[in-house]
């Protein structure tokens, strides 16, 4: 790769590193936030879920906006929004204020992340060069998470508000580098195209209602839960109807003819559900039942960050030898094994007893995350790379929100009292959710094993072209 290409990749890796460190730091600071702001377990879960809902709910619109309005423009503008609202979260004095700040920060990430991913997929030629860039990119995301665990523990030990102020400084540095290194490109030709607001509103509302219904399942009647989830399904159907009729759909439905893309998104959604759900339970177990400090918790979980080393080193070799599909499948099986080993967790487990689950989960992440990203964007037309990236990250964040909601609901429902035994019962019940999610993800990914690469032999239908065929490729950047 040229020096300029490495510079662009450096900036984009910085942005995904920012996302990883932001989420990880908040994860270990949750108990401190709960104590300071007096938040319940259900409300505390929404501090995390508000971010992933904003992220996942607006990701499709963010991917489409990158294709329509320019990837660099969207990346830079929404990085500024991310910076501002991350800082505002640090000034929250009530739980609802923090939740609102996290939601807007998630919306900013929803526009910024698919723009960054599509800059990579349109800047590097499909094949080994792009695969290398994407695996470095995913490894950097993992590095942000692992470093964030330790940094978050250190900052939360001083004051949890620094967990929000630190990303402001990093965001500013990335913004300066982005303006300097990411090349400007002509504005895309939007003749005959528009933003599908109706589609964006319907799918966002559907996601919000679905996760809200799951989270509130243990607090309201079965009829209310059924009504909420039913309304979500109606909105999803409305979204499909809108996309069928729209001249400029948010998501061209023909893109789902690519079986590998569909499998990657479903497996990614379930993998994220298990991954985030497991960590939510693990942090509560270590800090609230075992009484570990935020720093001790951070150091305990940092071993998961081994994927930051393995993703750009081991994973490319395995992909080259066995193909994406097999590597993904094995990674998902390892995730299931990790959760199964942690399932019988006891009130007095030593760290040595927890270690196998944590190290295996780090290996599972390194094998699954990067190859899922490759499969979900490979073979997609350049003018739809933003949408493909938006779909993938929607699946990741939608899965994370559902995972958090599900484990919180099960944990609350299975916890009968405040005794250590009651807390442990709740944690053990909630840990079944990640295990089931990983097993279903592995089952889905198994259908791709017939192809070494995991890519369908048939090329998916090309998008409808509304512009002259001779339009330059740069017009879509």
Tab-separated table of C-alpha atoms in Angstrom:
chain	number	residue	atom	x	y	z
A	1	UNK	CA	0.000	0.000	0.000
A	2	UNK	CA	1.175	3.553	-0.685
A	3	UNK	CA	2.071	5.996	2.074
A	4	UNK	CA	-1.121	7.978	1.427
A	5	UNK	CA	-3.223	4.806	1.674
A	6	UNK	CA	-1.581	3.942	4.986
A	7	UNK	CA	-2.332	7.478	6.173
A	8	UNK	CA	-6.020	7.112	5.332
A	9	UNK	CA	-6.136	3.709	7.025
A	10	UNK	CA	-4.422	5.218	10.075
A	11	UNK	CA	-7.147	7.845	10.458
A	12	UNK	CA	-9.994	5.375	9.978
A	13	UNK	CA	-8.411	2.936	12.413
A	14	UNK	CA	-8.210	5.819	14.859
A	15	UNK	CA	-11.958	6.347	14.524
A	16	UNK	CA	-12.845	2.686	15.096
A	17	UNK	CA	-10.339	2.630	17.967
A	18	UNK	CA	-12.244	5.595	19.413
A	19	UNK	CA	-15.497	3.653	19.220
A	20	UNK	CA	-13.962	0.614	20.923
A	21	UNK	CA	-12.326	2.571	23.727
A	22	UNK	CA	-15.482	4.631	24.280
A	23	UNK	CA	-17.710	1.560	24.747
A	24	UNK	CA	-15.151	-0.346	26.849
A	25	UNK	CA	-14.462	2.526	29.233
A	26	UNK	CA	-18.171	3.010	29.836
A	27	UNK	CA	-18.662	-0.734	30.368
A	28	UNK	CA	-16.350	-0.894	33.400
A	29	UNK	CA	-17.614	2.444	34.768
A	30	UNK	CA	-21.274	1.328	34.957
A	31	UNK	CA	-21.284	0.412	38.674
A	32	UNK	CA	-19.698	3.783	39.571
A	33	UNK	CA	-22.299	5.590	37.467
A	34	UNK	CA	-25.103	3.609	39.115
A	35	UNK	CA	-23.879	4.554	42.595
A	36	UNK	CA	-23.390	8.256	41.816
A	37	UNK	CA	-26.640	8.814	39.887
A	38	UNK	CA	-28.779	6.301	41.801
A	39	UNK	CA	-29.798	4.225	38.767
A	40	UNK	CA	-31.602	0.868	38.791
A	41	UNK	CA	-30.256	-2.170	36.890
A	42	UNK	CA	-32.870	-1.658	34.172
A	43	UNK	CA	-32.031	2.034	33.766
A	44	UNK	CA	-28.299	1.294	33.919
A	45	UNK	CA	-28.694	-1.078	30.990
A	46	UNK	CA	-30.143	1.814	28.984
A	47	UNK	CA	-26.905	3.791	29.385
A	48	UNK	CA	-25.377	1.133	27.129
A	49	UNK	CA	-28.459	0.406	25.060
A	50	UNK	CA	-29.157	4.070	24.264
A	51	UNK	CA	-25.821	4.233	22.458
A	52	UNK	CA	-26.239	1.000	20.548
A	53	UNK	CA	-29.841	1.886	19.662
A	54	UNK	CA	-28.831	5.236	18.229
A	55	UNK	CA	-25.920	3.518	16.506
A	56	UNK	CA	-27.896	0.590	15.096
A	57	UNK	CA	-31.126	2.479	14.467
A	58	UNK	CA	-29.577	5.154	12.250
A	59	UNK	CA	-26.803	3.060	10.699
A	60	UNK	CA	-28.689	2.301	7.488
A	61	UNK	CA	-29.416	5.987	6.993
A	62	UNK	CA	-25.769	6.727	7.781
A	63	UNK	CA	-24.548	4.270	5.159
A	64	UNK	CA	-26.903	5.681	2.545
A	65	UNK	CA	-25.924	9.246	3.447
A	66	UNK	CA	-22.253	8.376	2.902
A	67	UNK	CA	-23.055	7.118	-0.617
A	68	UNK	CA	-25.220	10.161	-1.430
A	69	UNK	CA	-23.437	13.088	0.235
A	70	UNK	CA	-19.805	12.008	0.232
A	71	UNK	CA	-17.929	9.680	2.564
A	72	UNK	CA	-15.316	12.157	3.727
A	73	UNK	CA	-17.909	14.862	4.358
A	74	UNK	CA	-20.094	12.573	6.458
A	75	UNK	CA	-17.130	11.165	8.365
A	76	UNK	CA	-15.755	14.572	9.374
A	77	UNK	CA	-19.104	16.228	10.216
A	78	UNK	CA	-20.361	13.410	12.436
A	79	UNK	CA	-16.996	13.041	14.138
A	80	UNK	CA	-17.528	16.610	15.378
A	81	UNK	CA	-20.991	15.676	16.687
A	82	UNK	CA	-19.519	12.603	18.406
A	83	UNK	CA	-16.917	14.806	20.075
A	84	UNK	CA	-19.467	17.323	21.383
A	85	UNK	CA	-21.974	14.878	22.838
A	86	UNK	CA	-19.347	12.631	24.368
A	87	UNK	CA	-18.247	15.676	26.330
A	88	UNK	CA	-21.818	16.565	27.295
A	89	UNK	CA	-22.292	13.068	28.755
A	90	UNK	CA	-19.593	13.865	31.285
A	91	UNK	CA	-21.662	16.736	32.664
A	92	UNK	CA	-24.816	14.651	33.270
A	93	UNK	CA	-26.359	15.011	36.729
A	94	UNK	CA	-29.363	12.731	36.131
A	95	UNK	CA	-29.631	9.300	34.569
A	96	UNK	CA	-31.909	10.486	31.760
A	97	UNK	CA	-29.419	13.184	30.774
A	98	UNK	CA	-26.687	10.604	30.382
A	99	UNK	CA	-28.976	8.325	28.375
A	100	UNK	CA	-29.903	11.148	25.966
A	101	UNK	CA	-26.232	12.102	25.493
A	102	UNK	CA	-25.327	8.486	24.776
A	103	UNK	CA	-28.153	8.159	22.271
A	104	UNK	CA	-26.998	11.180	20.255
A	105	UNK	CA	-23.394	9.980	20.444
A	106	UNK	CA	-24.599	6.666	19.032
A	107	UNK	CA	-26.410	8.451	16.191
A	108	UNK	CA	-23.173	10.287	15.363
A	109	UNK	CA	-21.286	6.992	15.294
A	110	UNK	CA	-24.022	5.586	13.032
A	111	UNK	CA	-23.145	8.125	10.345
A	112	UNK	CA	-19.392	8.154	10.972
A	113	UNK	CA	-18.658	4.412	11.033
A	114	UNK	CA	-20.174	3.247	7.710
A	115	UNK	CA	-18.591	6.272	6.044
A	116	UNK	CA	-15.205	5.189	7.387
A	117	UNK	CA	-15.675	1.548	6.416
A	118	UNK	CA	-16.796	2.467	2.882
A	119	UNK	CA	-13.747	4.723	2.483
A	120	UNK	CA	-11.621	1.627	3.125
A	121	UNK	CA	-13.610	-0.656	0.814
A	122	UNK	CA	-13.528	1.874	-2.018
A	123	UNK	CA	-9.878	2.894	-1.496
A	124	UNK	CA	-8.370	-0.594	-1.492
A	125	UNK	CA	-8.760	-3.079	-4.314
A	126	UNK	CA	-10.941	-6.085	-3.490
A	127	UNK	CA	-8.826	-9.099	-2.618
A	128	UNK	CA	-5.725	-9.541	-0.417
A	129	UNK	CA	-5.044	-5.799	-0.152
A	130	UNK	CA	-8.548	-4.938	1.060
A	131	UNK	CA	-8.646	-8.006	3.310
A	132	UNK	CA	-5.415	-6.920	4.964
A	133	UNK	CA	-6.761	-3.404	5.490
A	134	UNK	CA	-10.029	-4.714	6.961
A	135	UNK	CA	-8.285	-7.131	9.319
A	136	UNK	CA	-5.981	-4.348	10.547
A	137	UNK	CA	-9.112	-2.222	10.955
A	138	UNK	CA	-10.920	-4.893	13.003
A	139	UNK	CA	-7.794	-5.542	15.058
A	140	UNK	CA	-7.612	-1.853	15.898
A	141	UNK	CA	-11.227	-1.942	17.062
A	142	UNK	CA	-10.316	-4.811	19.359
A	143	UNK	CA	-7.263	-2.906	20.576
A	144	UNK	CA	-9.474	0.041	21.454
A	145	UNK	CA	-11.693	-2.211	23.480
A	146	UNK	CA	-8.896	-3.909	25.423
A	147	UNK	CA	-7.065	-0.654	26.141
A	148	UNK	CA	-10.379	0.961	27.039
A	149	UNK	CA	-10.957	-1.651	29.744
A	150	UNK	CA	-7.790	-0.632	31.583
A	151	UNK	CA	-8.007	3.091	30.885
A	152	UNK	CA	-11.676	3.053	31.856
A	153	UNK	CA	-10.841	1.375	35.144
A	154	UNK	CA	-8.148	3.941	35.895
A	155	UNK	CA	-10.345	6.909	34.986
A	156	UNK	CA	-13.427	5.585	36.791
A	157	UNK	CA	-11.305	5.123	39.914
A	158	UNK	CA	-10.660	8.884	39.798
A	159	UNK	CA	-14.095	10.024	38.559
A	160	UNK	CA	-16.404	8.244	36.104
A	161	UNK	CA	-16.953	11.532	34.237
A	162	UNK	CA	-13.452	11.265	32.785
A	163	UNK	CA	-14.684	8.215	30.874
A	164	UNK	CA	-16.624	10.713	28.757
A	165	UNK	CA	-14.068	13.524	28.683
A	166	UNK	CA	-11.146	11.350	27.489
A	167	UNK	CA	-12.788	10.476	24.116
A	168	UNK	CA	-13.193	14.209	23.462
A	169	UNK	CA	-9.410	14.634	23.401
A	170	UNK	CA	-8.933	11.578	21.158
A	171	UNK	CA	-11.752	12.718	18.847
A	172	UNK	CA	-10.098	16.095	18.381
A	173	UNK	CA	-6.786	14.493	17.382
A	174	UNK	CA	-8.538	12.184	14.902
A	175	UNK	CA	-10.484	15.122	13.460
A	176	UNK	CA	-7.283	17.074	12.773
A	177	UNK	CA	-5.678	14.013	11.145
A	178	UNK	CA	-8.799	13.306	9.059
A	179	UNK	CA	-8.896	16.803	7.617
A	180	UNK	CA	-5.210	16.552	6.735
A	181	UNK	CA	-4.972	12.988	5.409
A	182	UNK	CA	-8.297	11.871	3.917
A	183	UNK	CA	-8.353	13.211	0.347
A	184	UNK	CA	-11.249	15.334	-0.833
A	185	UNK	CA	-13.414	13.886	-3.562
A	186	UNK	CA	-16.093	15.303	-5.876
A	187	UNK	CA	-19.602	15.413	-4.456
A	188	UNK	CA	-21.579	12.387	-5.672
A	189	UNK	CA	-24.082	13.016	-8.441
A	190	UNK	CA	-27.446	12.747	-6.686
A	191	UNK	CA	-29.569	13.279	-9.795
A	192	UNK	CA	-32.835	11.391	-9.313
A	193	UNK	CA	-31.811	10.245	-5.837
A	194	UNK	CA	-32.919	11.359	-2.378
A	195	UNK	CA	-32.700	10.323	1.256
A	196	UNK	CA	-35.398	7.807	2.121
A	197	UNK	CA	-36.600	9.430	5.353
A	198	UNK	CA	-39.776	7.337	5.536
A	199	UNK	CA	-37.724	4.157	5.386
A	200	UNK	CA	-35.232	5.464	7.953
A	201	UNK	CA	-37.962	6.489	10.399
A	202	UNK	CA	-39.874	3.212	10.092
A	203	UNK	CA	-36.854	0.922	10.563
A	204	UNK	CA	-35.453	3.015	13.447
A	205	UNK	CA	-38.813	2.991	15.234
A	206	UNK	CA	-39.091	-0.760	14.657
A	207	UNK	CA	-35.695	-1.398	16.241
A	208	UNK	CA	-36.432	0.876	19.204
A	209	UNK	CA	-39.774	-0.793	19.914
A	210	UNK	CA	-38.378	-4.316	19.616
A	211	UNK	CA	-35.557	-3.733	22.085
A	212	UNK	CA	-37.820	-1.751	24.423
A	213	UNK	CA	-40.303	-4.614	24.405
A	214	UNK	CA	-37.623	-7.125	25.383
A	215	UNK	CA	-36.162	-4.865	28.097
A	216	UNK	CA	-39.579	-4.196	29.689
A	217	UNK	CA	-40.771	-7.804	29.489
A	218	UNK	CA	-40.179	-8.445	33.197
A	219	UNK	CA	-41.853	-5.184	34.309
A	220	UNK	CA	-45.114	-5.202	32.357
A	221	UNK	CA	-47.854	-7.655	31.461
A	222	UNK	CA	-47.483	-10.211	28.689
A	223	UNK	CA	-50.159	-8.384	26.701
A	224	UNK	CA	-48.191	-5.128	26.760
A	225	UNK	CA	-45.022	-6.903	25.664
A	226	UNK	CA	-46.869	-8.656	22.842
A	227	UNK	CA	-48.400	-5.358	21.709
A	228	UNK	CA	-45.016	-3.608	21.701
A	229	UNK	CA	-43.257	-6.349	19.751
A	230	UNK	CA	-46.253	-6.628	17.415
A	231	UNK	CA	-46.022	-2.910	16.648
A	232	UNK	CA	-42.322	-3.391	15.919
A	233	UNK	CA	-43.079	-6.172	13.430
A	234	UNK	CA	-45.698	-3.980	11.724
A	235	UNK	CA	-43.115	-1.217	11.337
A	236	UNK	CA	-40.584	-3.663	9.878
A	237	UNK	CA	-43.204	-4.737	7.331
A	238	UNK	CA	-43.965	-1.081	6.588
A	239	UNK	CA	-40.247	-0.531	6.010
A	240	UNK	CA	-40.164	-3.352	3.452
A	241	UNK	CA	-43.235	-1.927	1.690
A	242	UNK	CA	-41.673	1.545	1.592
A	243	UNK	CA	-38.415	0.208	0.171
A	244	UNK	CA	-40.278	-1.687	-2.572
A	245	UNK	CA	-42.015	1.465	-3.773
A	246	UNK	CA	-39.248	4.011	-3.239
A	247	UNK	CA	-37.338	5.266	-6.268
A	248	UNK	CA	-34.323	5.850	-3.990
A	249	UNK	CA	-34.661	3.203	-1.264
A	250	UNK	CA	-32.659	3.339	1.917
A	251	UNK	CA	-31.738	-0.274	1.203
A	252	UNK	CA	-32.173	-1.815	-2.238
A	253	UNK	CA	-33.915	-5.087	-1.378
A	254	UNK	CA	-32.109	-6.881	-4.200
A	255	UNK	CA	-28.907	-6.700	-2.161
A	256	UNK	CA	-30.316	-9.461	0.038
A	257	UNK	CA	-30.039	-11.914	-2.865
A	258	UNK	CA	-26.415	-12.223	-1.780
A	259	UNK	CA	-26.649	-15.208	0.573
A	260	UNK	CA	-23.202	-14.608	2.074
A	261	UNK	CA	-24.165	-11.048	3.010
A	262	UNK	CA	-27.359	-12.248	4.700
A	263	UNK	CA	-25.509	-14.938	6.656
A	264	UNK	CA	-22.793	-12.502	7.714
A	265	UNK	CA	-25.350	-10.002	9.005
A	266	UNK	CA	-27.404	-12.575	10.913
A	267	UNK	CA	-24.325	-14.219	12.422
A	268	UNK	CA	-22.847	-10.806	13.250
A	269	UNK	CA	-26.058	-9.748	15.007
A	270	UNK	CA	-26.140	-12.871	17.180
A	271	UNK	CA	-22.404	-12.779	17.855
A	272	UNK	CA	-22.679	-9.171	19.085
A	273	UNK	CA	-25.700	-10.084	21.217
A	274	UNK	CA	-23.703	-12.759	22.994
A	275	UNK	CA	-20.480	-10.761	23.245
A	276	UNK	CA	-21.982	-7.606	24.771
A	277	UNK	CA	-24.483	-9.511	26.896
A	278	UNK	CA	-21.739	-11.677	28.385
A	279	UNK	CA	-19.588	-8.694	29.305
A	280	UNK	CA	-22.511	-6.866	30.919
A	281	UNK	CA	-23.133	-9.860	33.194
A	282	UNK	CA	-19.424	-10.433	33.842
A	283	UNK	CA	-18.876	-6.829	34.971
A	284	UNK	CA	-21.863	-6.970	37.343
A	285	UNK	CA	-20.666	-10.334	38.716
A	286	UNK	CA	-17.121	-9.140	39.377
A	287	UNK	CA	-18.005	-5.768	40.861
A	288	UNK	CA	-21.344	-6.264	42.591
A	289	UNK	CA	-21.079	-9.852	43.823
A	290	UNK	CA	-17.314	-10.226	44.203
A	291	UNK	CA	-16.650	-6.601	45.194
A	292	UNK	CA	-13.809	-6.094	42.716
A	293	UNK	CA	-12.784	-2.528	41.903
A	294	UNK	CA	-13.175	-1.068	38.426
A	295	UNK	CA	-9.423	-1.407	37.871
A	296	UNK	CA	-9.397	-5.048	38.995
A	297	UNK	CA	-12.323	-5.743	36.667
A	298	UNK	CA	-10.540	-4.016	33.790
A	299	UNK	CA	-7.379	-6.038	34.300
A	300	UNK	CA	-9.418	-9.243	34.545
A	301	UNK	CA	-11.221	-8.643	31.250
A	302	UNK	CA	-8.249	-7.255	29.317
A	303	UNK	CA	-7.261	-10.758	28.251
A	304	UNK	CA	-10.213	-10.637	25.829
A	305	UNK	CA	-8.173	-7.999	24.015
A	306	UNK	CA	-5.796	-10.668	22.721
A	307	UNK	CA	-7.800	-10.318	19.512
A	308	UNK	CA	-6.058	-6.991	18.913
A	309	UNK	CA	-2.862	-8.991	18.328
A	310	UNK	CA	-4.395	-12.008	16.607
A	311	UNK	CA	-6.732	-10.223	14.166
A	312	UNK	CA	-3.969	-8.711	11.973
A	313	UNK	CA	-1.480	-11.582	12.459
A	314	UNK	CA	-3.100	-15.007	12.874
A	315	UNK	CA	-6.482	-14.413	11.201
A	316	UNK	CA	-5.142	-13.449	7.722
A	317	UNK	CA	-3.137	-16.688	7.602
A	318	UNK	CA	-6.143	-18.774	8.596
A	319	UNK	CA	-8.372	-17.003	6.064
A	320	UNK	CA	-5.807	-17.589	3.312
A	321	UNK	CA	-5.637	-21.297	4.171
A	322	UNK	CA	-9.230	-22.165	5.080
A	323	UNK	CA	-11.396	-19.330	3.725
A	324	UNK	CA	-13.625	-16.847	5.544
A	325	UNK	CA	-16.571	-19.210	6.051
A	326	UNK	CA	-14.627	-21.861	7.950
A	327	UNK	CA	-12.778	-19.314	10.077
A	328	UNK	CA	-16.055	-17.599	11.006
A	329	UNK	CA	-17.723	-20.909	11.874
A	330	UNK	CA	-14.853	-21.998	14.115
A	331	UNK	CA	-14.783	-18.574	15.788
A	332	UNK	CA	-18.482	-18.805	16.627
A	333	UNK	CA	-18.048	-22.307	18.044
A	334	UNK	CA	-15.259	-20.977	20.258
A	335	UNK	CA	-17.569	-18.202	21.472
A	336	UNK	CA	-20.173	-20.805	22.453
A	337	UNK	CA	-17.477	-22.803	24.258
A	338	UNK	CA	-16.379	-19.672	26.133
A	339	UNK	CA	-19.888	-18.956	27.422
A	340	UNK	CA	-20.499	-22.615	28.295
A	341	UNK	CA	-17.336	-22.725	30.413
A	342	UNK	CA	-18.454	-19.624	32.349
A	343	UNK	CA	-22.022	-20.866	32.861
A	344	UNK	CA	-21.395	-22.710	36.170
A	345	UNK	CA	-19.669	-19.629	37.687
A	346	UNK	CA	-19.588	-19.744	41.473
A	347	UNK	CA	-19.586	-17.120	44.201
A	348	UNK	CA	-15.918	-17.825	44.994
A	349	UNK	CA	-14.387	-18.576	41.604
A	350	UNK	CA	-10.709	-17.745	41.277
A	351	UNK	CA	-9.468	-15.771	38.301
A	352	UNK	CA	-7.740	-18.934	37.093
A	353	UNK	CA	-11.165	-20.583	36.817
A	354	UNK	CA	-12.473	-17.649	34.735
A	355	UNK	CA	-9.403	-17.326	32.532
A	356	UNK	CA	-10.210	-20.078	29.973
A	357	UNK	CA	-13.556	-18.445	29.110
A	358	UNK	CA	-12.002	-14.999	28.697
A	359	UNK	CA	-9.000	-16.050	26.575
A	360	UNK	CA	-11.174	-18.259	24.350
A	361	UNK	CA	-13.614	-15.372	23.845
A	362	UNK	CA	-10.734	-13.148	22.714
A	363	UNK	CA	-9.673	-15.799	20.192
A	364	UNK	CA	-13.274	-16.187	19.029
A	365	UNK	CA	-13.579	-12.455	18.414
A	366	UNK	CA	-10.383	-12.378	16.362
A	367	UNK	CA	-11.616	-15.227	14.151
A	368	UNK	CA	-15.184	-13.994	13.654
A	369	UNK	CA	-15.236	-10.178	13.541
A	370	UNK	CA	-12.793	-9.394	10.732
A	371	UNK	CA	-13.885	-12.178	8.346
A	372	UNK	CA	-17.567	-11.244	8.895
A	373	UNK	CA	-16.675	-7.706	7.802
A	374	UNK	CA	-14.946	-9.026	4.671
A	375	UNK	CA	-17.822	-11.340	3.666
A	376	UNK	CA	-20.480	-8.657	4.279
A	377	UNK	CA	-18.816	-6.183	1.882
A	378	UNK	CA	-17.181	-8.457	-0.708
A	379	UNK	CA	-18.775	-8.559	-4.138
A	380	UNK	CA	-20.895	-5.447	-3.460
A	381	UNK	CA	-20.940	-2.654	-6.059
A	382	UNK	CA	-18.892	0.421	-5.120
A	383	UNK	CA	-21.937	2.698	-5.089
A	384	UNK	CA	-23.510	0.475	-2.414
A	385	UNK	CA	-20.500	0.008	-0.142
A	386	UNK	CA	-21.892	2.552	2.323
A	387	UNK	CA	-25.177	0.652	2.502
A	388	UNK	CA	-23.365	-2.688	2.908
A	389	UNK	CA	-21.297	-1.262	5.750
A	390	UNK	CA	-24.425	0.261	7.266
A	391	UNK	CA	-26.199	-3.094	7.143
A	392	UNK	CA	-23.335	-4.874	8.864
A	393	UNK	CA	-22.948	-2.355	11.657
A	394	UNK	CA	-26.718	-2.179	12.066
A	395	UNK	CA	-26.643	-5.919	12.632
A	396	UNK	CA	-23.787	-5.625	15.135
A	397	UNK	CA	-25.432	-2.817	17.101
A	398	UNK	CA	-28.948	-4.248	16.856
A	399	UNK	CA	-27.538	-7.494	18.200
A	400	UNK	CA	-25.696	-5.682	20.992
A	401	UNK	CA	-28.879	-3.861	22.027
A	402	UNK	CA	-30.923	-7.067	22.021
A	403	UNK	CA	-28.206	-8.924	23.901
A	404	UNK	CA	-28.020	-6.252	26.593
A	405	UNK	CA	-31.799	-6.060	26.858
A	406	UNK	CA	-32.196	-9.817	27.013
A	407	UNK	CA	-29.572	-10.489	29.668
A	408	UNK	CA	-30.855	-7.568	31.761
A	409	UNK	CA	-34.423	-8.876	31.513
A	410	UNK	CA	-33.403	-12.443	32.420
A	411	UNK	CA	-31.125	-11.230	35.203
A	412	UNK	CA	-33.866	-9.109	36.777
A	413	UNK	CA	-36.478	-11.825	36.389
A	414	UNK	CA	-34.266	-14.548	37.905
A	415	UNK	CA	-32.936	-12.486	40.840
A	416	UNK	CA	-35.103	-12.950	43.922
A	417	UNK	CA	-33.628	-10.696	46.597
A	418	UNK	CA	-30.289	-9.028	47.353
A	419	UNK	CA	-28.430	-11.964	48.872
A	420	UNK	CA	-25.238	-13.259	47.174
A	421	UNK	CA	-27.037	-16.505	46.304
A	422	UNK	CA	-29.912	-14.616	44.666
A	423	UNK	CA	-27.519	-12.431	42.678
A	424	UNK	CA	-25.603	-15.493	41.507
A	425	UNK	CA	-28.824	-17.172	40.382
A	426	UNK	CA	-29.615	-14.120	38.278
A	427	UNK	CA	-26.173	-14.035	36.675
A	428	UNK	CA	-26.196	-17.750	35.863
A	429	UNK	CA	-29.638	-17.498	34.256
A	430	UNK	CA	-28.595	-14.474	32.194
A	431	UNK	CA	-25.452	-16.273	30.945
A	432	UNK	CA	-27.647	-18.728	29.031
A	433	UNK	CA	-28.556	-15.903	26.609
A	434	UNK	CA	-25.025	-15.460	25.141
A	435	UNK	CA	-24.605	-19.234	24.837
A	436	UNK	CA	-27.830	-19.671	22.869
A	437	UNK	CA	-27.004	-16.672	20.651
A	438	UNK	CA	-23.563	-18.088	19.770
A	439	UNK	CA	-24.940	-21.537	18.976
A	440	UNK	CA	-27.604	-20.127	16.638
A	441	UNK	CA	-24.973	-17.925	14.958
A	442	UNK	CA	-22.760	-20.986	14.375
A	443	UNK	CA	-25.714	-22.901	12.928
A	444	UNK	CA	-26.465	-20.076	10.469
A	445	UNK	CA	-22.829	-19.701	9.428
A	446	UNK	CA	-22.578	-23.445	8.780
A	447	UNK	CA	-24.641	-22.971	5.608
A	448	UNK	CA	-21.686	-21.085	4.107
A	449	UNK	CA	-19.250	-23.975	4.550
A	450	UNK	CA	-20.026	-25.362	1.095
A	451	UNK	CA	-17.990	-22.482	-0.334
A	452	UNK	CA	-14.360	-22.135	0.720
A	453	UNK	CA	-14.536	-18.349	0.714
A	454	UNK	CA	-18.055	-18.093	2.031
A	455	UNK	CA	-19.081	-16.087	-1.031
A	456	UNK	CA	-21.953	-17.196	-3.222
A	457	UNK	CA	-20.984	-18.512	-6.617
A	458	UNK	CA	-23.682	-16.396	-8.249
A	459	UNK	CA	-23.130	-12.674	-8.327
A	460	UNK	CA	-26.039	-10.723	-6.783
A	461	UNK	CA	-28.126	-8.542	-9.020
A	462	UNK	CA	-26.495	-5.233	-9.719
A	463	UNK	CA	-28.158	-2.078	-8.449
A	464	UNK	CA	-30.356	-0.157	-10.783
A	465	UNK	CA	-28.382	2.579	-12.482
A	466	UNK	CA	-30.056	5.956	-12.608
A	467	UNK	CA	-26.988	7.808	-13.873
A	468	UNK	CA	-25.111	7.674	-17.192
A	469	UNK	CA	-22.912	4.607	-17.436
A	470	UNK	CA	-19.891	6.753	-18.129
A	471	UNK	CA	-20.047	8.568	-14.801
A	472	UNK	CA	-16.642	8.443	-13.113
A	473	UNK	CA	-16.158	6.076	-10.180
A	474	UNK	CA	-15.126	8.953	-7.947
A	475	UNK	CA	-18.640	10.349	-8.116
A	476	UNK	CA	-19.773	7.774	-5.595
A	477	UNK	CA	-17.063	8.607	-3.064
